[in-house]
XYZ file of C-alpha atoms in Angstrom:
537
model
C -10.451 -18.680 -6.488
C -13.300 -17.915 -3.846
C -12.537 -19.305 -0.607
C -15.455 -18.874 2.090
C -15.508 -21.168 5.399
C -18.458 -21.647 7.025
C -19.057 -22.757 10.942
C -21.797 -24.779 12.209
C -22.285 -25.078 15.536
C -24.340 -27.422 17.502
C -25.268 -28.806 20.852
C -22.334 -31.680 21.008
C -20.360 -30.735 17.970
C -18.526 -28.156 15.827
C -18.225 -28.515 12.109
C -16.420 -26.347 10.075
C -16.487 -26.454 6.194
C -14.204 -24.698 3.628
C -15.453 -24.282 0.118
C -13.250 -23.509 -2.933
C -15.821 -21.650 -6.043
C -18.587 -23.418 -4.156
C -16.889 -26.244 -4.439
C -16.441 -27.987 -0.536
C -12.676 -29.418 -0.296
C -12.815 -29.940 3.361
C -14.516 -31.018 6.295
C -13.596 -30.712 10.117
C -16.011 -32.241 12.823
C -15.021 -32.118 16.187
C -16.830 -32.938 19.566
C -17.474 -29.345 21.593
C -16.841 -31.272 24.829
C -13.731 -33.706 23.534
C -10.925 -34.201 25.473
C -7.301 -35.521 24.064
C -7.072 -33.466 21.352
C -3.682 -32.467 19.700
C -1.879 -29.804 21.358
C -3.722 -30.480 25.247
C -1.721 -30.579 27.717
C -1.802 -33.375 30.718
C -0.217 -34.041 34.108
C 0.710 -37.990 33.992
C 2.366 -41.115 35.580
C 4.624 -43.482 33.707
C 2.878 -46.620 34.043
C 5.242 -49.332 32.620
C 8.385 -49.165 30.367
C 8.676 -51.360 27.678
C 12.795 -51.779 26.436
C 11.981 -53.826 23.433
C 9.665 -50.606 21.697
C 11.832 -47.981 23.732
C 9.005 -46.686 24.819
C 6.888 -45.976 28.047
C 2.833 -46.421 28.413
C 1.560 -43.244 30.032
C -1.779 -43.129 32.051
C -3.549 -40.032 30.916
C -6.975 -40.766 32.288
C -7.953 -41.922 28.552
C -9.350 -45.749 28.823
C -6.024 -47.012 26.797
C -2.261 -45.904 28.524
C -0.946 -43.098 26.050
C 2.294 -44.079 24.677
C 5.668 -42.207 24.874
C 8.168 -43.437 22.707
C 11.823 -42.076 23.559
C 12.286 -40.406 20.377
C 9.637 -38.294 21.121
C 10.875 -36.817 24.490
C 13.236 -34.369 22.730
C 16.853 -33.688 22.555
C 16.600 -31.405 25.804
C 14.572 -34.007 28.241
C 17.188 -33.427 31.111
C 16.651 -29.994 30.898
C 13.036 -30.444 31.071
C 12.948 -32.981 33.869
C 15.137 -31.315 36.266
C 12.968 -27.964 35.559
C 9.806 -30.221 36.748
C 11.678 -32.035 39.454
C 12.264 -27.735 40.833
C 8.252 -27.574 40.101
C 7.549 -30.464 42.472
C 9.863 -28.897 44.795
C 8.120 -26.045 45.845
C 4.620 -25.725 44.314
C 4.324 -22.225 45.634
C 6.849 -20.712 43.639
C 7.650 -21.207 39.660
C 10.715 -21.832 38.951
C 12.433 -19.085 36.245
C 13.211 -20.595 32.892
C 15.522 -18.108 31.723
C 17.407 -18.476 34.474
C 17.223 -22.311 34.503
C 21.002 -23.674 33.569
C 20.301 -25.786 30.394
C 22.209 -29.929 30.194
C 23.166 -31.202 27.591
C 21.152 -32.555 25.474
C 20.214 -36.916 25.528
C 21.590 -39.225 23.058
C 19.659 -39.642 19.918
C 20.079 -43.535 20.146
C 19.528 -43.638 24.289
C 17.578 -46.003 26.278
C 14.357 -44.904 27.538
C 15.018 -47.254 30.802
C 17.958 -44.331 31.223
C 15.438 -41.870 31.481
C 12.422 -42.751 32.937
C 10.865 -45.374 35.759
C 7.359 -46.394 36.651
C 5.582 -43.637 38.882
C 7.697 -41.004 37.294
C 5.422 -37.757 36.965
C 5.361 -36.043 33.447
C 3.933 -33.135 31.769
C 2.852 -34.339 28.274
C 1.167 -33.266 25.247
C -1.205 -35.599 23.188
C 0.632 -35.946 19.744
C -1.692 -37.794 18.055
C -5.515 -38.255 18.702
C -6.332 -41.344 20.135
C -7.206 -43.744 16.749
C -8.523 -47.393 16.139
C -8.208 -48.988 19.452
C -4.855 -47.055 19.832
C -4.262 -44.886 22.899
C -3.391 -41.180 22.665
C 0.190 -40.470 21.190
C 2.404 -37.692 23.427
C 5.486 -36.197 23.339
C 7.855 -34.396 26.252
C 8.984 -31.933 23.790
C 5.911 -29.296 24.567
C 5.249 -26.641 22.346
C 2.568 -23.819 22.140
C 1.329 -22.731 18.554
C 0.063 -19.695 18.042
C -0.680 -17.713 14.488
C 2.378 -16.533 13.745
C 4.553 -18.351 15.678
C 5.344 -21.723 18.032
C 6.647 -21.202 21.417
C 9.153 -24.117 22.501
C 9.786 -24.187 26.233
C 13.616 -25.642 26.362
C 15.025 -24.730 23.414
C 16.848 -21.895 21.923
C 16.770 -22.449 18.123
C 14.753 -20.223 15.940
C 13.334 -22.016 13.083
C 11.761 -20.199 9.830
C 8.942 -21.559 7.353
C 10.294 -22.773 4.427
C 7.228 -21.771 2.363
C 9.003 -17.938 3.319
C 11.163 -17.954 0.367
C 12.514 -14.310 0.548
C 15.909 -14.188 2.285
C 15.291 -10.399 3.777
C 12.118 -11.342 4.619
C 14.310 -14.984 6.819
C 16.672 -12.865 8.415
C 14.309 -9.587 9.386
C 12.084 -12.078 10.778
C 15.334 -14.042 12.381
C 16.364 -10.832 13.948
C 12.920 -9.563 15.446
C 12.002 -12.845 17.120
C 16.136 -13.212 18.742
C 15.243 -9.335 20.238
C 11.837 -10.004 21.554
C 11.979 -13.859 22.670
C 13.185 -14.494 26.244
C 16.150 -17.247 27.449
C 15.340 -20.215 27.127
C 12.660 -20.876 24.798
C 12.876 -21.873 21.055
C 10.826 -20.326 17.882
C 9.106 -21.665 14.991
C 8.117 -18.737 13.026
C 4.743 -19.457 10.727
C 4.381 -19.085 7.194
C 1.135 -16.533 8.485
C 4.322 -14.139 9.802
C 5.607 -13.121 6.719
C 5.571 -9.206 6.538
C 4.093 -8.862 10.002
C 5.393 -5.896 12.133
C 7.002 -6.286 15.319
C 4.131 -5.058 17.324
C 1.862 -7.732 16.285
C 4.912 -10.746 16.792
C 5.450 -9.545 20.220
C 2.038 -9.731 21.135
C 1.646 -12.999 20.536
C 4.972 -14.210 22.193
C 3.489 -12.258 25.162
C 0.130 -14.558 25.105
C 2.048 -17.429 24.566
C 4.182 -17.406 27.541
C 1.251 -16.267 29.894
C -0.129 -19.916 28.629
C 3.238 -21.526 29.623
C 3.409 -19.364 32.531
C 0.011 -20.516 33.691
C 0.203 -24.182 32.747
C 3.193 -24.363 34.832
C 1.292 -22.941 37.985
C -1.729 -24.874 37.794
C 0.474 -28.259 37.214
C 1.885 -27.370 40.504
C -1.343 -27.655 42.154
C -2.258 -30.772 40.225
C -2.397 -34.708 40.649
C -1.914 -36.860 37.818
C -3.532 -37.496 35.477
C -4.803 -33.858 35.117
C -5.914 -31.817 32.074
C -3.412 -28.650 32.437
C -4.084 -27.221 29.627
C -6.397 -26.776 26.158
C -6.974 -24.473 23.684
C -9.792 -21.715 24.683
C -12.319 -22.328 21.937
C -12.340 -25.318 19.517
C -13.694 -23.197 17.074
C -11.385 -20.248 17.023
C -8.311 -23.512 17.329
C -9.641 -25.368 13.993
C -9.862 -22.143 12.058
C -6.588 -20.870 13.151
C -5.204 -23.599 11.165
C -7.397 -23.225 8.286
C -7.603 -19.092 8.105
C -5.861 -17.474 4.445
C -5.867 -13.813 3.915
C -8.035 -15.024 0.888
C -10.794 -15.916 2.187
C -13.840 -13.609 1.423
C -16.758 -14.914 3.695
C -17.168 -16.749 7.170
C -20.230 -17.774 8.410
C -20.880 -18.881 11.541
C -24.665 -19.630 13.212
C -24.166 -19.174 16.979
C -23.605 -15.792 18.483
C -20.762 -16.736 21.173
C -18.971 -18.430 18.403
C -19.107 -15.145 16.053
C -17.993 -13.095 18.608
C -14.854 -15.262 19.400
C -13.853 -16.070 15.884
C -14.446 -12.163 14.814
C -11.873 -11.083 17.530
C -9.625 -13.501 16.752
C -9.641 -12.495 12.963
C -9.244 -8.937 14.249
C -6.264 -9.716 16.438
C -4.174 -11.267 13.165
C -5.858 -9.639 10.488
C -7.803 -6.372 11.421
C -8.882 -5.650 7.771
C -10.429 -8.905 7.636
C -12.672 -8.352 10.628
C -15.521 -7.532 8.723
C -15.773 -10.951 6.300
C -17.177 -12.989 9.434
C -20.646 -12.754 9.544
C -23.511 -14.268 11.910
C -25.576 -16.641 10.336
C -29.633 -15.867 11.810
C -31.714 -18.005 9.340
C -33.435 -20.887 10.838
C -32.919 -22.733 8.139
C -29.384 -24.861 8.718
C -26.672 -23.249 7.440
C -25.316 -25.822 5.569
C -28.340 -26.555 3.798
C -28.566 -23.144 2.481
C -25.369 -22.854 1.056
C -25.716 -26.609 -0.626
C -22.953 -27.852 1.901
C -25.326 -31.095 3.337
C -25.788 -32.231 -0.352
C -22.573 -31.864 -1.231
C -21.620 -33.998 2.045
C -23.889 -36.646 1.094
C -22.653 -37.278 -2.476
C -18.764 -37.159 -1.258
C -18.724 -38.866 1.817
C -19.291 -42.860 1.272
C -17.475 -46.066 -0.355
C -18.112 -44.826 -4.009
C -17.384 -40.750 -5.103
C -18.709 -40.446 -8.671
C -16.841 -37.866 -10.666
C -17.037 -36.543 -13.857
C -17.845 -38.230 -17.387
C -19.444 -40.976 -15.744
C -15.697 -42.997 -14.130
C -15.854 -43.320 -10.303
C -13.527 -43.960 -7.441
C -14.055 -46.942 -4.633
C -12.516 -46.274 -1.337
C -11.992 -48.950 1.652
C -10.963 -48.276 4.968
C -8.572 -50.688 7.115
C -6.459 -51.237 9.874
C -2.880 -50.368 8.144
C -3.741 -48.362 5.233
C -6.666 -47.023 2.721
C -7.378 -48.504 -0.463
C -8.387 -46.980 -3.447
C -9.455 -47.782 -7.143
C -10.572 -46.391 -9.698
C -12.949 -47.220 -12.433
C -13.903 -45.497 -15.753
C -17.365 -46.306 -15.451
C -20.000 -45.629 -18.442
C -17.988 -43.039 -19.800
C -20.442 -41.464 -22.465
C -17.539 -39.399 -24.313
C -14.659 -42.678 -24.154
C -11.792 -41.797 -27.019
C -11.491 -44.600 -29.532
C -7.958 -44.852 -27.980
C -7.850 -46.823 -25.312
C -4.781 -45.789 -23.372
C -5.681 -41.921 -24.146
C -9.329 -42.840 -22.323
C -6.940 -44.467 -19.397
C -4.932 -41.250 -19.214
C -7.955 -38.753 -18.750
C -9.691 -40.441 -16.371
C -6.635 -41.229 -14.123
C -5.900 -37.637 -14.175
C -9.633 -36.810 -13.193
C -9.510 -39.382 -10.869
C -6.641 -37.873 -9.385
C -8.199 -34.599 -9.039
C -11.116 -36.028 -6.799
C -8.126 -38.485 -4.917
C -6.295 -34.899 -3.953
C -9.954 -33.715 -2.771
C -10.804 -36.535 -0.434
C -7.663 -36.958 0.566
C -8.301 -33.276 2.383
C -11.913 -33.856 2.666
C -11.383 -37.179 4.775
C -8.217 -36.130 6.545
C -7.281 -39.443 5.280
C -3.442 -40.600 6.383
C -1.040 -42.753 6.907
C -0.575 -44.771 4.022
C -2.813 -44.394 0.611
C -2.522 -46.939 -2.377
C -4.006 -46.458 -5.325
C -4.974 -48.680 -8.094
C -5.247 -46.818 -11.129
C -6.283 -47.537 -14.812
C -3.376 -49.778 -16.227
C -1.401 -47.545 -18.680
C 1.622 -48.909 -21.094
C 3.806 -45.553 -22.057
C 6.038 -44.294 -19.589
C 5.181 -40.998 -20.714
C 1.513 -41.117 -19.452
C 2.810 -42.645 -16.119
C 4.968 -39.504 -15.368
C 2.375 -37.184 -16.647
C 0.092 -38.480 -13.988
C 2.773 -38.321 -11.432
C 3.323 -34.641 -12.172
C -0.064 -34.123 -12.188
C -0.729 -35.880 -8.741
C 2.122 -33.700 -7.248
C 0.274 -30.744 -8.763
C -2.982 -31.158 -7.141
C -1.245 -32.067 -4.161
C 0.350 -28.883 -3.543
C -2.412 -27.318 -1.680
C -2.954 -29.848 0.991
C -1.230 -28.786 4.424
C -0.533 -32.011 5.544
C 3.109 -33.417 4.956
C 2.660 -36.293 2.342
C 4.911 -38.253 -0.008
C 4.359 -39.400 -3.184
C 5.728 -42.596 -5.775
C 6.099 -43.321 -8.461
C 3.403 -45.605 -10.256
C 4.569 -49.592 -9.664
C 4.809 -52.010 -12.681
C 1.442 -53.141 -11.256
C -0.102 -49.553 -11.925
C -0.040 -48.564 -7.878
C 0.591 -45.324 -6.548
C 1.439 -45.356 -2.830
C 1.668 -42.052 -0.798
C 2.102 -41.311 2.547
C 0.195 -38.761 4.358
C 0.679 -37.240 7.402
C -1.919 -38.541 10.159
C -2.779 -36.803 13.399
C -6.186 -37.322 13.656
C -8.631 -40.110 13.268
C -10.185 -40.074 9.604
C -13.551 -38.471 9.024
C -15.600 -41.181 7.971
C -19.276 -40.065 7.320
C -21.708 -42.571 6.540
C -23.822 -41.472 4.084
C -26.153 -44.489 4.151
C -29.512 -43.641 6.372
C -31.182 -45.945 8.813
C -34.759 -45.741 8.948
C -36.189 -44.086 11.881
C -38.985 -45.611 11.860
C -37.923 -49.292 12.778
C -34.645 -48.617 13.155
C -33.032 -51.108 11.311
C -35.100 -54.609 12.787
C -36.607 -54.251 9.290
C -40.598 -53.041 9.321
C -41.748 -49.518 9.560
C -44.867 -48.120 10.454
C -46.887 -47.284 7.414
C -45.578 -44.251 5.757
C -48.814 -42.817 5.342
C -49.347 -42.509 9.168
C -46.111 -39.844 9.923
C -47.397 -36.931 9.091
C -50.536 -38.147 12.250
C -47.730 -39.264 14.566
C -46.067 -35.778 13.756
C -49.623 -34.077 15.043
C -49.436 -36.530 17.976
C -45.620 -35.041 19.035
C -47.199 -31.374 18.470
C -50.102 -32.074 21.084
C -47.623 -33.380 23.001
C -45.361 -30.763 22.977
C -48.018 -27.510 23.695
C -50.556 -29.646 25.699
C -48.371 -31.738 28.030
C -45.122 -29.914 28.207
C -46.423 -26.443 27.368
C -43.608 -25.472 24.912
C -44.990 -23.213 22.303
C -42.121 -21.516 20.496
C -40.214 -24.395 18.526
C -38.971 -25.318 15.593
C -40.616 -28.713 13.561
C -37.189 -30.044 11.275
C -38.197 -32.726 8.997
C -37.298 -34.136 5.322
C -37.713 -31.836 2.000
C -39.946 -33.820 0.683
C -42.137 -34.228 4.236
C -42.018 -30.290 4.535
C -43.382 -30.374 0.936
C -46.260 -31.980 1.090
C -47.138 -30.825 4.876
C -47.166 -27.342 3.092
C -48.803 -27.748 -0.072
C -51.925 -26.307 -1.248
C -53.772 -23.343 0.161
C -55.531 -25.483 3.037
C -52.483 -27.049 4.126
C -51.799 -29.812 6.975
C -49.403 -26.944 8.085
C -51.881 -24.001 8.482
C -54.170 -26.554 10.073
C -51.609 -27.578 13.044
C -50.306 -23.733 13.130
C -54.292 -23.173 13.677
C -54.489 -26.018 16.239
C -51.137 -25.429 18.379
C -50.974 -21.801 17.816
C -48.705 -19.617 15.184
C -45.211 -19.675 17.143
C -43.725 -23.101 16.025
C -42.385 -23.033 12.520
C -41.819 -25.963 10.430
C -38.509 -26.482 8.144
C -36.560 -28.392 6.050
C -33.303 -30.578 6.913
C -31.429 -31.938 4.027
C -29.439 -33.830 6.857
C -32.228 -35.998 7.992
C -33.867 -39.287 6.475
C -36.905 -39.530 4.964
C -39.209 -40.516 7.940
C -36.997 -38.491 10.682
C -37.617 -35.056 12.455
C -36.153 -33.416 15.515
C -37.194 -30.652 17.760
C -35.249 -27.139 18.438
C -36.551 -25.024 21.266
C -36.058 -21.335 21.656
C -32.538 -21.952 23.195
C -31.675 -23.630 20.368
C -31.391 -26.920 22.670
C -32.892 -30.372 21.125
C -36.020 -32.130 22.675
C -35.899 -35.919 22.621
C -39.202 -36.828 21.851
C -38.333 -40.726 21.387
C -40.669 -42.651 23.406
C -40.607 -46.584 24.419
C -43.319 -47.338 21.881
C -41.289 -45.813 18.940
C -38.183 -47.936 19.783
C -40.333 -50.902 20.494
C -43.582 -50.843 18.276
C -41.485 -52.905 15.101
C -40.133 -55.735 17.644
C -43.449 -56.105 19.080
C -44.851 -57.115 15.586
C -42.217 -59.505 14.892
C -42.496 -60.840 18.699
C -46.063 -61.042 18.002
C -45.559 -62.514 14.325
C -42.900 -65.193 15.457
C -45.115 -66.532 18.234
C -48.312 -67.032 15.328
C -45.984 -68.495 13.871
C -44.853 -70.977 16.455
């Protein structure tokens, strides 16, 4: 299978997708500037305690209180809070965690009122993503994750993948991380470790406790609630998740980007330095490599598939909903419950892909096909477990229900990636009317004049529709030669599969957008109906 992951960066935004034989299986947006992500690290202030939930509402500095719940601040909390009541102490001097006397560890079926009390400073990590109208999720028990390993400050239990299925391989591994890992912290050792020398292990147990080290110090200098610490690239953090040894190309389009991804592939896989490659066109990347087309037909509340069936999918509150339909299947067996089979199983082909694709979780039902022999109900259970497999996310799967339901239950960290696919026009946007179609390509020439005349930009780049770009550029006397003639020969004009039909935007030579929205664009449509209502009156 060829696996190639490709990196597109923009002003407010990273987006990151992975293709299987061309085929894209997933899709990771994130904002370049967002704060309370997974794995951050905060300074906070217990805000109330709530003893029916067991829990405690955290103030973060998000807009919601975080919540706490006491299952969440680990087995080794008094450990942990009489290392940060040392911190608070003395913020001059950090306090040595090897040679910190662990306490025994809380009860597992405590009281949180035991524990904690309103104004009570804590260092948290976010958990889960804020989601919904939910605040951010965090846990006590802090942990740093690097490649090949997870670094667990209060703990001294050394955990292996169980995807490592070679016993030598456990206990070489079990041995080399007890001989390199210092007092008092606990291991998770990555599936990515397997076969790694000891060089390349310590190195990373070095890096991780400079971040511990260092989050530590500048928490002592803090005042809740205080971002202490964050991963150094978003980029370099999504694909450290996503890297295999198998992949044979990675693209990315911004130079500061390349540079930090390609050392980071060199640090954990030297012989894989070469495979990521800077992406120069001006074209957008994922346009070139069929990504924004493939983005458009997945993304939405009905996926097509093959033979004609189709699957719905609807979003709510407590879970996602999905059912699927057989559609105008032009090659339908005479047998009915045969036809039922195939197109479940297709169906549950594209169900494992958007599963991945949308980061979907929590809990997923799905109403497939009815079928009557048990036979063709376990086959499709198999064959949902199958396709299944290669999804990272913990999930769960059951049986099908007498009513034909499959539930599973997927692990959810993040919001869901919900794309809308469905365009509003530009030119009116959305009251309804739109200035004659006919006219763009002359309000286009107005925004050039405006651009070279008034604000004396001459090197630019012109992104509009396919079909706009078309017909600005066809025949030998084009509309396109004529403006390049007019305005000079240093803007270019390009396609953007991402953009509606009547849209364009403006890159300069620092690759930074110009908003060339005026008052009259926003307002020209409600002045006609203003105008229209009044007549009418």
């Amino acid at each position: 299978m060829k696996s190639e992951l490709f990196v597109d960066v923009q002003e407010k935004e990273i987006s990151i997708a992975l293709l299987e034989d061309s085929r894209l299986v997933s899709l990771q947006k994130e904002s370049r500037n967002q704060a309370y992500a997974v794995g951050d690290l905060y300074l906070a202030k217990v805000k109330k305690i709530m003893p029916g939930l067991n829990a405690a509402f955290v103030d973060v500095g998000y807009e919601k209180d975080a919540f706490l719940h006491y299952l969440d601040l680990g087995p080794q909390f008094s450990t942990y809070s009489e290392f940060l009541e040392e911190c608070f102490k003395d913020p001059k001097k950090v306090p040595n965690i090897s040679k910190f006397k662990p306490l025994p560890d809380i009860p597992k079926n405590g009281s949180i009122q035991d524990l904690l009390q309103p104004g009570k400073q804590l260092l948290v990590q976010i958990a889960k993503e804020p989601i919904s109208s939910k605040g951010p999720r965090l846990t006590t028990e802090l942990s740093f994750t690097g490649r090949f390993m997870v670094l667990i400050p209060f703990g001294d239990k050394i955990s292996i993948s169980q995807k490592i299925k070679s016993t030598e391989e456990k206990i070489r591994l079990r041995q080399l991380i007890g001989s390199i890992k210092p007092k008092g912290f606990g291991v998770i050792v990555r599936t990515s470790a397997e076969n790694k020398r000891v060089a390349e292990l310590n190195n990373e147990m070095r890096t991780l406790l400079k971040c511990w080290e260092e989050s530590i110090a500048k928490m002592q200098r803090s005042t809740p609630p205080a971002l202490i610490y964050e991963e150094d690239s978003r980029a370099v953090s999504l694909i450290r998740d996503l890297f295999s040894p198998n992949f044979e190309n990675i693209y990315v389009n911004e130079a500061e980007t390349f540079t930090q991804i390609q050392n980071y592939v060199g640090l954990i896989s030297p012989e894989k330095k070469e495979i990521v490659k800077l992406y120069t066109k001006d074209t957008p990347i994922f346009d070139t490599y069929n990504i924004t087309r493939q983005i458009k037909s997945s993304f939405g509340k009905t996926v097509s598939f093959k033979c004609g069936a189709y699957i719905i999918i609807e979003h709510t509150e407590a879970l996602h909903v999905i059912d699927v339909n057989s559609g105008n299947r032009s090659k339908a067996s005479n047998d009915q419950e045969t036809n039922a089979l195939e197109v479940n199983m297709r169906a549950a082909d594209e169900i494992a892909r958007q599963l991945r694709l949308r980061d979907m979780g929590g809990i997923i039902v799905i109403d497939f096909i009815d079928m009557n022999k048990p036979e063709h109900r376990q086959t499709l259970l198999e064959h949902m477990k199958e396709v299944m497999q290669n999804d990272r996310a913990r999930h769960n799967i059951l049986p099908l229900s007498k009513f034909g339901l499959m539930q599973i239950t997927r692990q959810r960290v993040r919001p869901a990636l919900d794309i809308t696919t469905s365009e509003t026009c530009p030119s009116c946007y959305g009251k309804g009317e739109v200035q004659p179609s006919l006219l763009f390509t002359d309000k286009l020439e107005e925004k050039l004049e405006y651009l070279t005349n008034t604000l004396n930009i001459r090197k630019f780049i012109l992104y509009v529709h396919p079909f706009v770009e078309a017909y600005v550029k066809k025949g030998v006397f084009s509309l396109y030669g004529k403006w390049r003639r007019k305005f000079g020969r240093n803007f270019k004009l390009l396609a953007d599969e991402s953009l509606a039909y009547l849209e364009y935007k403006v890159i300069d030579s620092n690759k930074q957008e110009i908003d060339l929205k005026e008052e009259s664009d926003m307002n020209s449509s409600h002045s006609k109906n203003h105008t229209r209502s009044n007549r009418d009156k």
